[in-house]
XYZ file of C-alpha atoms in Angstrom:
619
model
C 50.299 243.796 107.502
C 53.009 241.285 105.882
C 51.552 238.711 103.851
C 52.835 235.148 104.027
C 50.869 233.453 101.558
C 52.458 232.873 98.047
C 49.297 233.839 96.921
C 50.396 237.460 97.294
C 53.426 237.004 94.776
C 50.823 236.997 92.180
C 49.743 239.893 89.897
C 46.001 240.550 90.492
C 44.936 243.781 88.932
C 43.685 246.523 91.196
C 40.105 246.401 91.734
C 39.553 243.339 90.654
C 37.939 240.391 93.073
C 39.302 237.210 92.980
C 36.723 233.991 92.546
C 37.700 231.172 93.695
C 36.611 227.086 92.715
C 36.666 225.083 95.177
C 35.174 221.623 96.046
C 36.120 217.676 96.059
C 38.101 215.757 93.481
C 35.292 214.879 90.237
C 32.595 217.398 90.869
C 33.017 218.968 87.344
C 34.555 222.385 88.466
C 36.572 222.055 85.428
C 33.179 222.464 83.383
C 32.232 225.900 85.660
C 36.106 227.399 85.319
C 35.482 227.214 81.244
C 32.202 228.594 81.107
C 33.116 231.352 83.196
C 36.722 232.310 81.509
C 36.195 231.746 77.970
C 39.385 230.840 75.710
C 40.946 233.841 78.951
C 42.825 230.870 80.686
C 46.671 231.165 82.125
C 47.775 227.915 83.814
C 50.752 228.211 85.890
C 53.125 226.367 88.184
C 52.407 227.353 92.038
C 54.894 229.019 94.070
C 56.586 226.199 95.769
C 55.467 223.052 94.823
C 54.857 220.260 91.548
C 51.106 221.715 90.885
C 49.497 223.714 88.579
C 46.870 226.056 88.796
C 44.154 227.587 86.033
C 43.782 231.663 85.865
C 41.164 233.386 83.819
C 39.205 235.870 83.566
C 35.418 236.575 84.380
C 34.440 240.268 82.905
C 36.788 242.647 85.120
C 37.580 239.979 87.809
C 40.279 237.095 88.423
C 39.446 233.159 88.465
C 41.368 231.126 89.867
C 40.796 227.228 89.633
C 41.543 224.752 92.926
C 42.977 221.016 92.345
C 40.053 218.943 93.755
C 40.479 218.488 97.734
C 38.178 216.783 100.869
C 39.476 219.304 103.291
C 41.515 223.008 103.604
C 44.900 221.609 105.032
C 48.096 220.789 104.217
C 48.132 217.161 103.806
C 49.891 217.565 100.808
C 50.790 220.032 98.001
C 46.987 219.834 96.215
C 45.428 220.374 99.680
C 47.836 223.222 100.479
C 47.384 225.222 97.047
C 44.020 224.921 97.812
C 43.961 226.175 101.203
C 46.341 229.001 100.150
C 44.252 230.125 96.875
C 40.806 230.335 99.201
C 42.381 231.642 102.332
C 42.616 234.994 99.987
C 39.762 234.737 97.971
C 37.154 237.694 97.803
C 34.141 235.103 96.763
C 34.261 231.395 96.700
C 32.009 229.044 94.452
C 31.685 226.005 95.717
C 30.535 223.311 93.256
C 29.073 220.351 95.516
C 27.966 216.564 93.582
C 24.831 216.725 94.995
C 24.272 213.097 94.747
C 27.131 213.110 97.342
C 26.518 215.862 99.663
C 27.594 213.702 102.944
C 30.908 214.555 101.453
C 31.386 217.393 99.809
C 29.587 219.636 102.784
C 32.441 218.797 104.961
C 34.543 220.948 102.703
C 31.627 223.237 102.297
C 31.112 224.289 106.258
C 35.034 224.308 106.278
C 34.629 227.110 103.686
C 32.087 228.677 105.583
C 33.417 228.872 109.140
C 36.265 230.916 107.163
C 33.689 233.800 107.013
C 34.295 233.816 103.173
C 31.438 234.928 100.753
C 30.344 231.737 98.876
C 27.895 230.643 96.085
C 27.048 226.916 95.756
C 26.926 225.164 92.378
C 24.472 222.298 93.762
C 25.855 220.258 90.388
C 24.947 216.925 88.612
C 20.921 217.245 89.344
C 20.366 214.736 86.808
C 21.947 212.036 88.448
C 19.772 213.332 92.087
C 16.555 211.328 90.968
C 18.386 208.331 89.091
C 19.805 207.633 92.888
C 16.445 207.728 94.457
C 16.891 211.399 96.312
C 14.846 214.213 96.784
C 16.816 217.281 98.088
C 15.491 220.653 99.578
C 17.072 222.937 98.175
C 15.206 226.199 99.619
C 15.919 224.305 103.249
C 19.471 223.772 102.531
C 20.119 227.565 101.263
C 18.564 228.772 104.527
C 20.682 225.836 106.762
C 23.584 226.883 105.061
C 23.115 230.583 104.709
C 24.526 230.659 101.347
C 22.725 230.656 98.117
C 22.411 227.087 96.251
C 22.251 227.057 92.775
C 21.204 223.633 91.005
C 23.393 222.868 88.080
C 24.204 220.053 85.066
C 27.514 221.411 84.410
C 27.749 219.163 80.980
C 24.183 220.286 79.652
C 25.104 223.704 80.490
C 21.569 223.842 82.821
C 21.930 226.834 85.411
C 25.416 228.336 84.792
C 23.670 231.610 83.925
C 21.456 231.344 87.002
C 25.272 230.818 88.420
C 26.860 233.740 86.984
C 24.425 236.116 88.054
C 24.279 234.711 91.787
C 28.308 235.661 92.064
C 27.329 239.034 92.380
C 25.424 238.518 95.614
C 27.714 236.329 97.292
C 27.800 236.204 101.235
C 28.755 234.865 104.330
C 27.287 231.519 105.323
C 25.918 230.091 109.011
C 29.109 229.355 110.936
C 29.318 227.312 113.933
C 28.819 229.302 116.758
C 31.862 227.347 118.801
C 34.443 227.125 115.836
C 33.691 231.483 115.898
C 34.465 231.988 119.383
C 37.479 229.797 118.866
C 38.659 231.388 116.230
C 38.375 234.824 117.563
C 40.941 234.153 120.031
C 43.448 234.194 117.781
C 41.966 236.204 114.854
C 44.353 239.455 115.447
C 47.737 236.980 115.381
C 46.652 236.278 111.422
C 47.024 238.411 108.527
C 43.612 237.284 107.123
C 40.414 236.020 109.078
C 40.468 232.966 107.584
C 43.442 232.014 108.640
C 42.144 231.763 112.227
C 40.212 228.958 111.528
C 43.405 226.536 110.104
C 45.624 228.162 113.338
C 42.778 226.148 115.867
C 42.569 223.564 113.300
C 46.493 222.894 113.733
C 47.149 223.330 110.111
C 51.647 223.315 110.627
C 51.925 225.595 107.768
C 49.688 227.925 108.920
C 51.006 227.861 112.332
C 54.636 228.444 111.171
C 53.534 231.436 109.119
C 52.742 233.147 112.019
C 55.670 231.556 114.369
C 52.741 230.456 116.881
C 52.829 227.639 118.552
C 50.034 224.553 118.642
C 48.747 225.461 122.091
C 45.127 225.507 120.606
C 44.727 221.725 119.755
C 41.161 221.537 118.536
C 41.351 219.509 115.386
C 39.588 216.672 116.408
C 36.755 218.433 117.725
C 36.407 221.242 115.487
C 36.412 218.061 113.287
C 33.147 216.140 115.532
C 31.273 219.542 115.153
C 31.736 220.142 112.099
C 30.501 216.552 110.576
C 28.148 216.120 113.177
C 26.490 219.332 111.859
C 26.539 218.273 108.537
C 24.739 215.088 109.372
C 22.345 217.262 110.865
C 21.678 219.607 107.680
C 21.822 215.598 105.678
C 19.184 214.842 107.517
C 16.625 217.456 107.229
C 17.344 218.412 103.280
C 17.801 215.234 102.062
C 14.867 211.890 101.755
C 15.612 208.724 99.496
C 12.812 207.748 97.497
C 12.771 204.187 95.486
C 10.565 206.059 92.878
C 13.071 206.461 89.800
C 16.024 205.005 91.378
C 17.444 202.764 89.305
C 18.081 198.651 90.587
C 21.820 199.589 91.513
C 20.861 202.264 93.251
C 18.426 199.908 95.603
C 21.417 197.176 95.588
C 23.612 199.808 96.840
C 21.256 200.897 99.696
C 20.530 196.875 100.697
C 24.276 196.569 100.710
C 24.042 199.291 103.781
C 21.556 198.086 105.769
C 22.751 195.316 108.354
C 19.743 193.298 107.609
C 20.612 192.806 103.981
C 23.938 194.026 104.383
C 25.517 191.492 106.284
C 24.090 188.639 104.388
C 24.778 190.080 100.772
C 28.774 190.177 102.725
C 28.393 186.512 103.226
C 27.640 185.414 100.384
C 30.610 187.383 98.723
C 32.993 185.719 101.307
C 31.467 182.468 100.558
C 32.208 182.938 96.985
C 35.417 184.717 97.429
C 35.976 181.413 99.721
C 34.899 178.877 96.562
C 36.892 181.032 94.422
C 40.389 181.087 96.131
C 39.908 178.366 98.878
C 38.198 175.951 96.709
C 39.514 176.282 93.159
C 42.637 178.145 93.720
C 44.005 176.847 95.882
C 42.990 173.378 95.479
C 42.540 172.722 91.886
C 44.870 175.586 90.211
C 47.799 175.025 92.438
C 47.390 171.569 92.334
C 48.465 172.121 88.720
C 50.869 174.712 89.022
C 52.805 173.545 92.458
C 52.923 169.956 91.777
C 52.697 169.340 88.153
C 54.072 172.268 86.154
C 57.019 173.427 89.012
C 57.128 170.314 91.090
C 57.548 167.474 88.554
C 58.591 169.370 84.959
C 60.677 172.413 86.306
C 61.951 170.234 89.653
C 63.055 167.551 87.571
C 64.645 169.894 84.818
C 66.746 172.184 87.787
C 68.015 168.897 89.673
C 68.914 167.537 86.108
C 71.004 169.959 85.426
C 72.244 171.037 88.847
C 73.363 167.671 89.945
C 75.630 167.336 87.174
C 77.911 170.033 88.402
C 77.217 170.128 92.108
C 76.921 167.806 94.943
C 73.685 167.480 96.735
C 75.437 167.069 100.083
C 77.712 169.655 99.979
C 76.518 173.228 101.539
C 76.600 174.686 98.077
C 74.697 171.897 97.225
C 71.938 172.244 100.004
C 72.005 176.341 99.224
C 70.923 175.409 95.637
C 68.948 172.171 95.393
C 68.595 171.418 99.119
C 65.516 170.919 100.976
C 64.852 174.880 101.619
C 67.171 175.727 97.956
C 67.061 179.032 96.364
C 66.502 176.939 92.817
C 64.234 174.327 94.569
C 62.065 175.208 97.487
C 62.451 178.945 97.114
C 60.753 179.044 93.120
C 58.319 176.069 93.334
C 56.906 177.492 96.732
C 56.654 181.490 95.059
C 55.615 180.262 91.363
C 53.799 177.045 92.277
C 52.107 177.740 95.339
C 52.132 181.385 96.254
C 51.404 183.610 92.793
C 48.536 181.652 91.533
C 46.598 182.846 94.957
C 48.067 186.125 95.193
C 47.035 186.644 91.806
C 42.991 185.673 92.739
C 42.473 187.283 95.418
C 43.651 190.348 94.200
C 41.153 189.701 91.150
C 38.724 189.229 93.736
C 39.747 192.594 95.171
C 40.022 194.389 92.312
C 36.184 193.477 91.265
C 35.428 194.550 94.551
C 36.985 197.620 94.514
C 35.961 198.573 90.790
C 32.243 197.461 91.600
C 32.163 200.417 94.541
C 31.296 197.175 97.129
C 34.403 197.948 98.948
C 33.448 201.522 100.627
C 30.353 199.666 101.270
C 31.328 197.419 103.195
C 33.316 200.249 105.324
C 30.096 201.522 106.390
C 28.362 198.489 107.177
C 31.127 197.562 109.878
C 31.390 200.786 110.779
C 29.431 200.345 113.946
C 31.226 197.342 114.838
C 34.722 197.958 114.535
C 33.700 200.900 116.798
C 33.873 198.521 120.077
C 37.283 197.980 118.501
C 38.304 202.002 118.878
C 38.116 202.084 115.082
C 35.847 203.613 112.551
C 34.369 201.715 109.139
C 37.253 202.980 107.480
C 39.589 200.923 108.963
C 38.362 198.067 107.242
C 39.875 198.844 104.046
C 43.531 198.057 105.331
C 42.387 195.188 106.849
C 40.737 194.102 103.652
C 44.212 195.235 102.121
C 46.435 193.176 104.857
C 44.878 190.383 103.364
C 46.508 191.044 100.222
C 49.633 192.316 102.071
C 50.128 193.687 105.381
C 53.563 196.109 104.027
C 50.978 197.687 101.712
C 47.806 197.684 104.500
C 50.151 199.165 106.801
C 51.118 202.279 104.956
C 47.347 203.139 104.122
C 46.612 202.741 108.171
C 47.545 206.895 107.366
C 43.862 207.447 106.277
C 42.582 206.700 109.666
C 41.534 209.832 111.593
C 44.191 209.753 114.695
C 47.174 208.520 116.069
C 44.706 206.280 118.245
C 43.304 204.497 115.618
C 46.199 203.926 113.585
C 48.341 202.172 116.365
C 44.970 199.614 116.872
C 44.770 198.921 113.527
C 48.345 198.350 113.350
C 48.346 195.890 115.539
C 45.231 194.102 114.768
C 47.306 194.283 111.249
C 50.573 192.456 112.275
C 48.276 190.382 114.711
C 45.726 188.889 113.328
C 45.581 189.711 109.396
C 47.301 186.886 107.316
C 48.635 188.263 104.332
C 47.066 187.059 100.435
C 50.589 184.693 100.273
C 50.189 183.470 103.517
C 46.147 182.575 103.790
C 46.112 181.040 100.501
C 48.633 178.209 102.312
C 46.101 178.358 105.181
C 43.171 177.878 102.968
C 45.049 175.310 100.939
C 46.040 173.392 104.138
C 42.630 173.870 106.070
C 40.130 173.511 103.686
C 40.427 169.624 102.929
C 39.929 169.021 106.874
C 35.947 169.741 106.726
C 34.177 172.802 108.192
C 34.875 171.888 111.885
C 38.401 172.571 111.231
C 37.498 175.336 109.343
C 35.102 176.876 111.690
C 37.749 176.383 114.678
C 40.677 178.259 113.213
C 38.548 181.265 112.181
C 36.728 181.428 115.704
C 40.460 181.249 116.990
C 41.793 183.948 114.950
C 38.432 185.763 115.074
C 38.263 185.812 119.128
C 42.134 186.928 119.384
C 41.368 189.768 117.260
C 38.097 191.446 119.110
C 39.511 190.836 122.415
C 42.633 192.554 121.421
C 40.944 195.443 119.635
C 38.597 195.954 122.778
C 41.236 195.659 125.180
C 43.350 198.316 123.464
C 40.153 200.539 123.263
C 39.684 200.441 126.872
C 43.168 200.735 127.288
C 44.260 203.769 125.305
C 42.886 207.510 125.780
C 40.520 209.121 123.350
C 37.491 207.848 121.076
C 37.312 206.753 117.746
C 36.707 209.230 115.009
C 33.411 209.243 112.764
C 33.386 207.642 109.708
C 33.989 210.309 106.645
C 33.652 207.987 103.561
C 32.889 208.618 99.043
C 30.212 206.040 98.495
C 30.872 205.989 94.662
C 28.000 204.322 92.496
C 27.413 200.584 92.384
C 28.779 199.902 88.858
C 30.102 196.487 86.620
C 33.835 196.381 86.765
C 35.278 196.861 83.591
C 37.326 194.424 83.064
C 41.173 196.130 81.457
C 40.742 198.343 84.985
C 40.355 195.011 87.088
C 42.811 192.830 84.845
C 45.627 196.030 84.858
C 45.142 196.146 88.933
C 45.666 192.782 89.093
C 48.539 192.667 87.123
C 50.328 195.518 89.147
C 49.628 193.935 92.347
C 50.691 190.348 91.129
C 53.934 192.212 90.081
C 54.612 193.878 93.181
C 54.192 190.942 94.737
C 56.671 189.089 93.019
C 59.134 191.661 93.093
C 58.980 192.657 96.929
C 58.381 188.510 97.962
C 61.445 186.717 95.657
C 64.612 188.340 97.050
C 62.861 187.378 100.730
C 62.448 184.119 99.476
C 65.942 183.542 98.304
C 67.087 185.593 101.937
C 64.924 182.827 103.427
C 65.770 180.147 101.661
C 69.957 181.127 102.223
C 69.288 181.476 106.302
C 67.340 178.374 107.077
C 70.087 176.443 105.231
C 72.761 177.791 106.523
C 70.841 177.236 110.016
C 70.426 173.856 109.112
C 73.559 172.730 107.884
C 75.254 174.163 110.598
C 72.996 172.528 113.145
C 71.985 175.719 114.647
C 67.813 174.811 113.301
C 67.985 171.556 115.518
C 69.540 173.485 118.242
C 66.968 175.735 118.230
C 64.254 173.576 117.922
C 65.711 171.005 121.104
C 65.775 175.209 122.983
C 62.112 175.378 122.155
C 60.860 172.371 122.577
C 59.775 172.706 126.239
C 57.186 175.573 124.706
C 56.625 174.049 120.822
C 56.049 169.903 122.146
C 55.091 171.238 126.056
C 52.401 173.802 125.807
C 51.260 173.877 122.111
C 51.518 169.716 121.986
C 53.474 170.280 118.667
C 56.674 168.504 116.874
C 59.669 169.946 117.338
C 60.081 170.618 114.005
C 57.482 172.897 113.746
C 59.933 175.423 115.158
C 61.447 175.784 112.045
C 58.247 177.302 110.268
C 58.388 179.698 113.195
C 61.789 181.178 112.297
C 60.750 181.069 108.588
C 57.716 183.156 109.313
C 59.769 185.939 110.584
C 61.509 186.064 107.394
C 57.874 185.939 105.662
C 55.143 185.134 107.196
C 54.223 182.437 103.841
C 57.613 180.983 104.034
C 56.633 179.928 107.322
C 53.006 178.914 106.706
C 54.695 176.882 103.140
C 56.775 175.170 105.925
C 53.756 173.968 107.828
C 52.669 172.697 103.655
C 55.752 170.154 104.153
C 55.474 169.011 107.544
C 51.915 168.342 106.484
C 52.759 166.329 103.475
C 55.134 164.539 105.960
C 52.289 163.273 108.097
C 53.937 165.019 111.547
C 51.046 166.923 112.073
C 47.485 165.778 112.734
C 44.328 168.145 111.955
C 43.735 169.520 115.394
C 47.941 169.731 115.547
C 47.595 171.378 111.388
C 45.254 174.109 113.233
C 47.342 175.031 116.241
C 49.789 175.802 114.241
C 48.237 177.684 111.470
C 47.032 179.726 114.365
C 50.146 180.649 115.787
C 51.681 180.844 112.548
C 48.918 183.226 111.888
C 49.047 185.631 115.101
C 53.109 185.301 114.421
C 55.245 188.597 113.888
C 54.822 189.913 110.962
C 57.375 189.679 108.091
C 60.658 191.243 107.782
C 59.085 193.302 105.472
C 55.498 194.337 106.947
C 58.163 195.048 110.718
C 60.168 197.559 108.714
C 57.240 199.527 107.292
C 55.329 199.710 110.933
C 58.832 201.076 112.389
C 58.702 203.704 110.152
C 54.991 204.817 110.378
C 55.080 204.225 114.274
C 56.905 205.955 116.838
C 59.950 202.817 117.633
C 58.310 202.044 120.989
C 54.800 201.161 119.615
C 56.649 198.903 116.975
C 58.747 197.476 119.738
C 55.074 196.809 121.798
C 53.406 195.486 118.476
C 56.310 193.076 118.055
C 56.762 191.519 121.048
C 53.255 191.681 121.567
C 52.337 189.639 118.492
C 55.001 187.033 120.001
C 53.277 186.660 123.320
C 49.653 186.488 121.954
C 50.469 184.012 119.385
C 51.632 181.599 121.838
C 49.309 182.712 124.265
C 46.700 181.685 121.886
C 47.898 178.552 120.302
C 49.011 177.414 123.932
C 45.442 177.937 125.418
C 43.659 175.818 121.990
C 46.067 173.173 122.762
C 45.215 172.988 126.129
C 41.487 172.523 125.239
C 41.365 170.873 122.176
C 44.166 167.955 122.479
């Protein structure tokens, strides 16, 4: 039979079998590949793509070395070297972090419903008991079908326990349903492995073989295989607090809604105190009024009105109430970066501290009723540092399903780091009725959206597939350098839309077009939401950027045309707005045009849906 698989464009000598690492990214295969091969190592470029792949050899047989993957697909070039190497290996060992097995015997079963003889390097025992487990190990051979070894790669414990267990390499337990499924299609493949990535969908694999994706059982080859692995969790593996260290108990309370959800309170209170209170309050009042509204305002108009005219449209464009040298700077240095810069701090900690994926599975069963999984809630803790950004990682979320719902509850509901540190700044001085209004607003808009799409749109939500990395202190260069980067990008992405901002609304103004607009909308701005007219100007700055708009609401604020109630109307609407030029583009090109067309308009309609209804009941 023809061979399609680069793999076969290599020179294997005759005879020999070839072994193949696999397993996830960090399990210390690296370790298992150099004990095995010696100083016998050959790394190479892969037919085809950017990676590189380690070849040795163990007595008269090939090794080959995998780059560290979750899954066999062909996500993207490490995932399909991967898949490629094991679809043709003769023996597999699979090296599995047994502190983590909820992940790494995803892969695992994958490898196994291949019907490819496997060892298992059960690796990094040491760290089992300093995590409070207790794994069966006898149990978990006979589940699996395979024989475990346990390993410390680094103190060289069981690797020649491992060697000698390569020799009697075999088969594992398959699912009895992914079998049947794959035998359909088993004599259409030049291997029998392959039959399992043609009902898994895999395009590469399907294009191999010119076949067409009339099998379409991804999702719940998917469902049966975690949900089996749950299964095999359960029975092998008990936590014990005997041994386990006080992270390791943190980490667990963290979990559990009990002390789960008020362990996340307090860190939104203090996130809260951090960037409502003393950001935006005490730092900004610094920064936006002192060092960029008094020394650098002063300084610009000093030397600008010398060789301009403040009256003239050049004039206005400049120094002008919305200027690119007035407005535009003071609002992006003065106001914006100092709270873009802590709450991606905040973040960062978060995210260094392994909280973040925690928090993932806490709200995993709630964002459920929303058609989501927990994972979802790490672009929606991302959209509040910037929707663009939160948008484009919506691609980890397990279907097409989930990632138009979180879209939308993205350009919906989500303000943006830039945008809620106005909100906070504005808000927060009005006392905790005010407070506690907007975010029930906001809060109500987004669960009865989320379970209205959910009953809405076909399917279920997938099942939550998440690394729960080790509670740990942040070090500080990793959270400082993050911080940095994402304080850059910031910058760099937000000025030229500030200056674009800053050059339409005065060129709306000064031709009168902005009071035209706002006498076309007042009927629905001073009518239904009970607002000043002028408000409509923040509106058509927050489709340029959704914090241009919200530091618009800043001014009429400082002008004394808004009251509180009339302050949190608007910030509600403002809110629930369109997204930003930016965060629109991005969610045309990761959605199909139609859903971006329905998320847009539908963020319109809601918005003043919303802000209508709260003026209706509060004023």
């Amino acid at each position: 039979m023809h061979c399609h698989n680069p793999v076969c464009t290599m020179e294997i000598p005759e005879g020999a079998r070839k072994i193949v690492l696999a397993g996830n990214p960090n399990v210390g295969k690296s370790v298992f590949f150099n004990a095995l091969t010696g100083m016998y190592v050959d790394v190479s470029n892969f037919p085809g793509t950017t990676v590189d792949i380690s070849i040795g050899k163990y007595k008269d047989d090939v090794v080959m070395d995998t780059p560290g993957v979750y899954g066999v697909s062909s996500f993207n070039d490490e995932e399909r070297v991967a898949r490629d190497v094991i679809l043709f290996a003769d023996v597999i060992l699979n090296v599995v972090d047994a502190v983590h097995l909820e992940r790494d015997l995803f892969l695992t079963q994958q490898i196994i419903d291949m019907g490819i003889p496997m060892v298992i390097a059960l690796n990094m025992m040491d760290e089992v008991k300093r995590n409070g487990l207790n794994i069966d190990i006898d149990l978990l051979s006979k589940e699996l079908g395979v024989e475990i070894i346990p390993t410390t790669a680094i103190k060289k414990e069981g690797m020649e326990e491992m060697k000698a267990a390569l020799a009697r390499a075999k088969v594992g337990n398959r699912i009895p349903k992914v079998k049947t499924l794959m035998e359909k299609v088993v004599d259409q493949v030049d291997v029998d492995a392959e039959a399992l990535l043609v009902v898994e969908e895999d395009e590469n694999v399907l294009e191999r073989h010119d076949l067409k994706n009339q099998y379409g059982n991804r999702e719940e080859i998917y469902k049966l295989r975690r949900n089996r692995i749950d299964e095999v969790i359960n029975a092998v593996v008990t936590t014990t607090n005997q041994g386990a260290s006080f992270r390791t108990k943190l980490g667990r309370w963290m979990l559990k809604p009990i002390t789960g959800i008020p362990i996340l309170f307090v860190a939104l209170y203090l996130t809260y105190q951090a960037i409502g209170v003393f950001v935006a309050q005490t730092v900004v009042g610094i920064t936006e009024e002192v060092i960029m509204g008094q020394y650098y305002y002063d300084f610009i108009m000093g030397i600008m009105t010398r060789l301009v005219s403040e009256t003239s449209f050049i004039g206005q464009l400049l120094i002008g109430e919305f200027g690119i040298l007035t407005m535009a700077p003071i609002y992006l240095l003065g106001l914006l970066l100092p709270l873009v810069v802590g709450f991606y701090f905040i973040l960062s900690i978060m995210e260094d501290s392994g909280y973040l994926p925690r928090i993932a599975a806490l709200v995993d069963r709630l964002l459920t009723g929303l058609g989501l999984n927990g994972r979802a809630i790490i672009p929606m803790i991302l959209g509040f540092g910037c929707v663009t950004m939160a948008t484009i990682t919506t691609r980890l979320l397990g279907s097409k399903r989930e990632r138009f719902i979180a879209t939308m509850l993205l350009g919906l509901a989500i303000p943006c780091s830039a945008q809620l540190g106005v909100i906070v700044g504005l808000i927060a001085p009005l006392g905790g009725k005010i407070v506690l209004l907007y975010a029930s607003t906001i809060f109500v808009v987004f669960v009865l959206t989320g379970t209205a799409l959910n009953k809405i749109m076909p399917g279920e939500s997938t099942d939550l597939l998440i690394d729960l990395p080790p509670l740990r202190i942040p070090v500080a260069t990793n959270v400082l350098r993050k911080t940095y980067i994402k304080s850059k990008m910031f910058i760099m992405e937000a000025g030229p839309l500030f200056v674009l901002g800053a050059v339409v609304v005065t060129m709306l103004q000064y031709s009168g077009t902005l009071e035209s607009i706002m006498d076309t909308f007042a009927p629905v701005t001073e009518g239904f939401l009970k607002l000043p007219k002028e408000t409509a100007q923040t509106f058509i700055m927050g489709i340029i950027r959704r914090d241009f708009g919200a530091a618009g609401l800043n001014d009429l604020v400082s002008q004394g045309l808004l009251n509180p109630l009339q302050t949190v109307i608007a910030l509600v609407v403002i809110t629930l707005f369109v997204p930003c030029i930016a965060a629109i583009m991005v969610i045309f090109k990761e959605r199909s045009w139609q859903e971006s067309a329905l998320i847009w308009i539908g963020s319109f309609v809601i918005s003043f849906l919303a802000g209508g209804v709260l003026a209706q009941l509060v004023l």
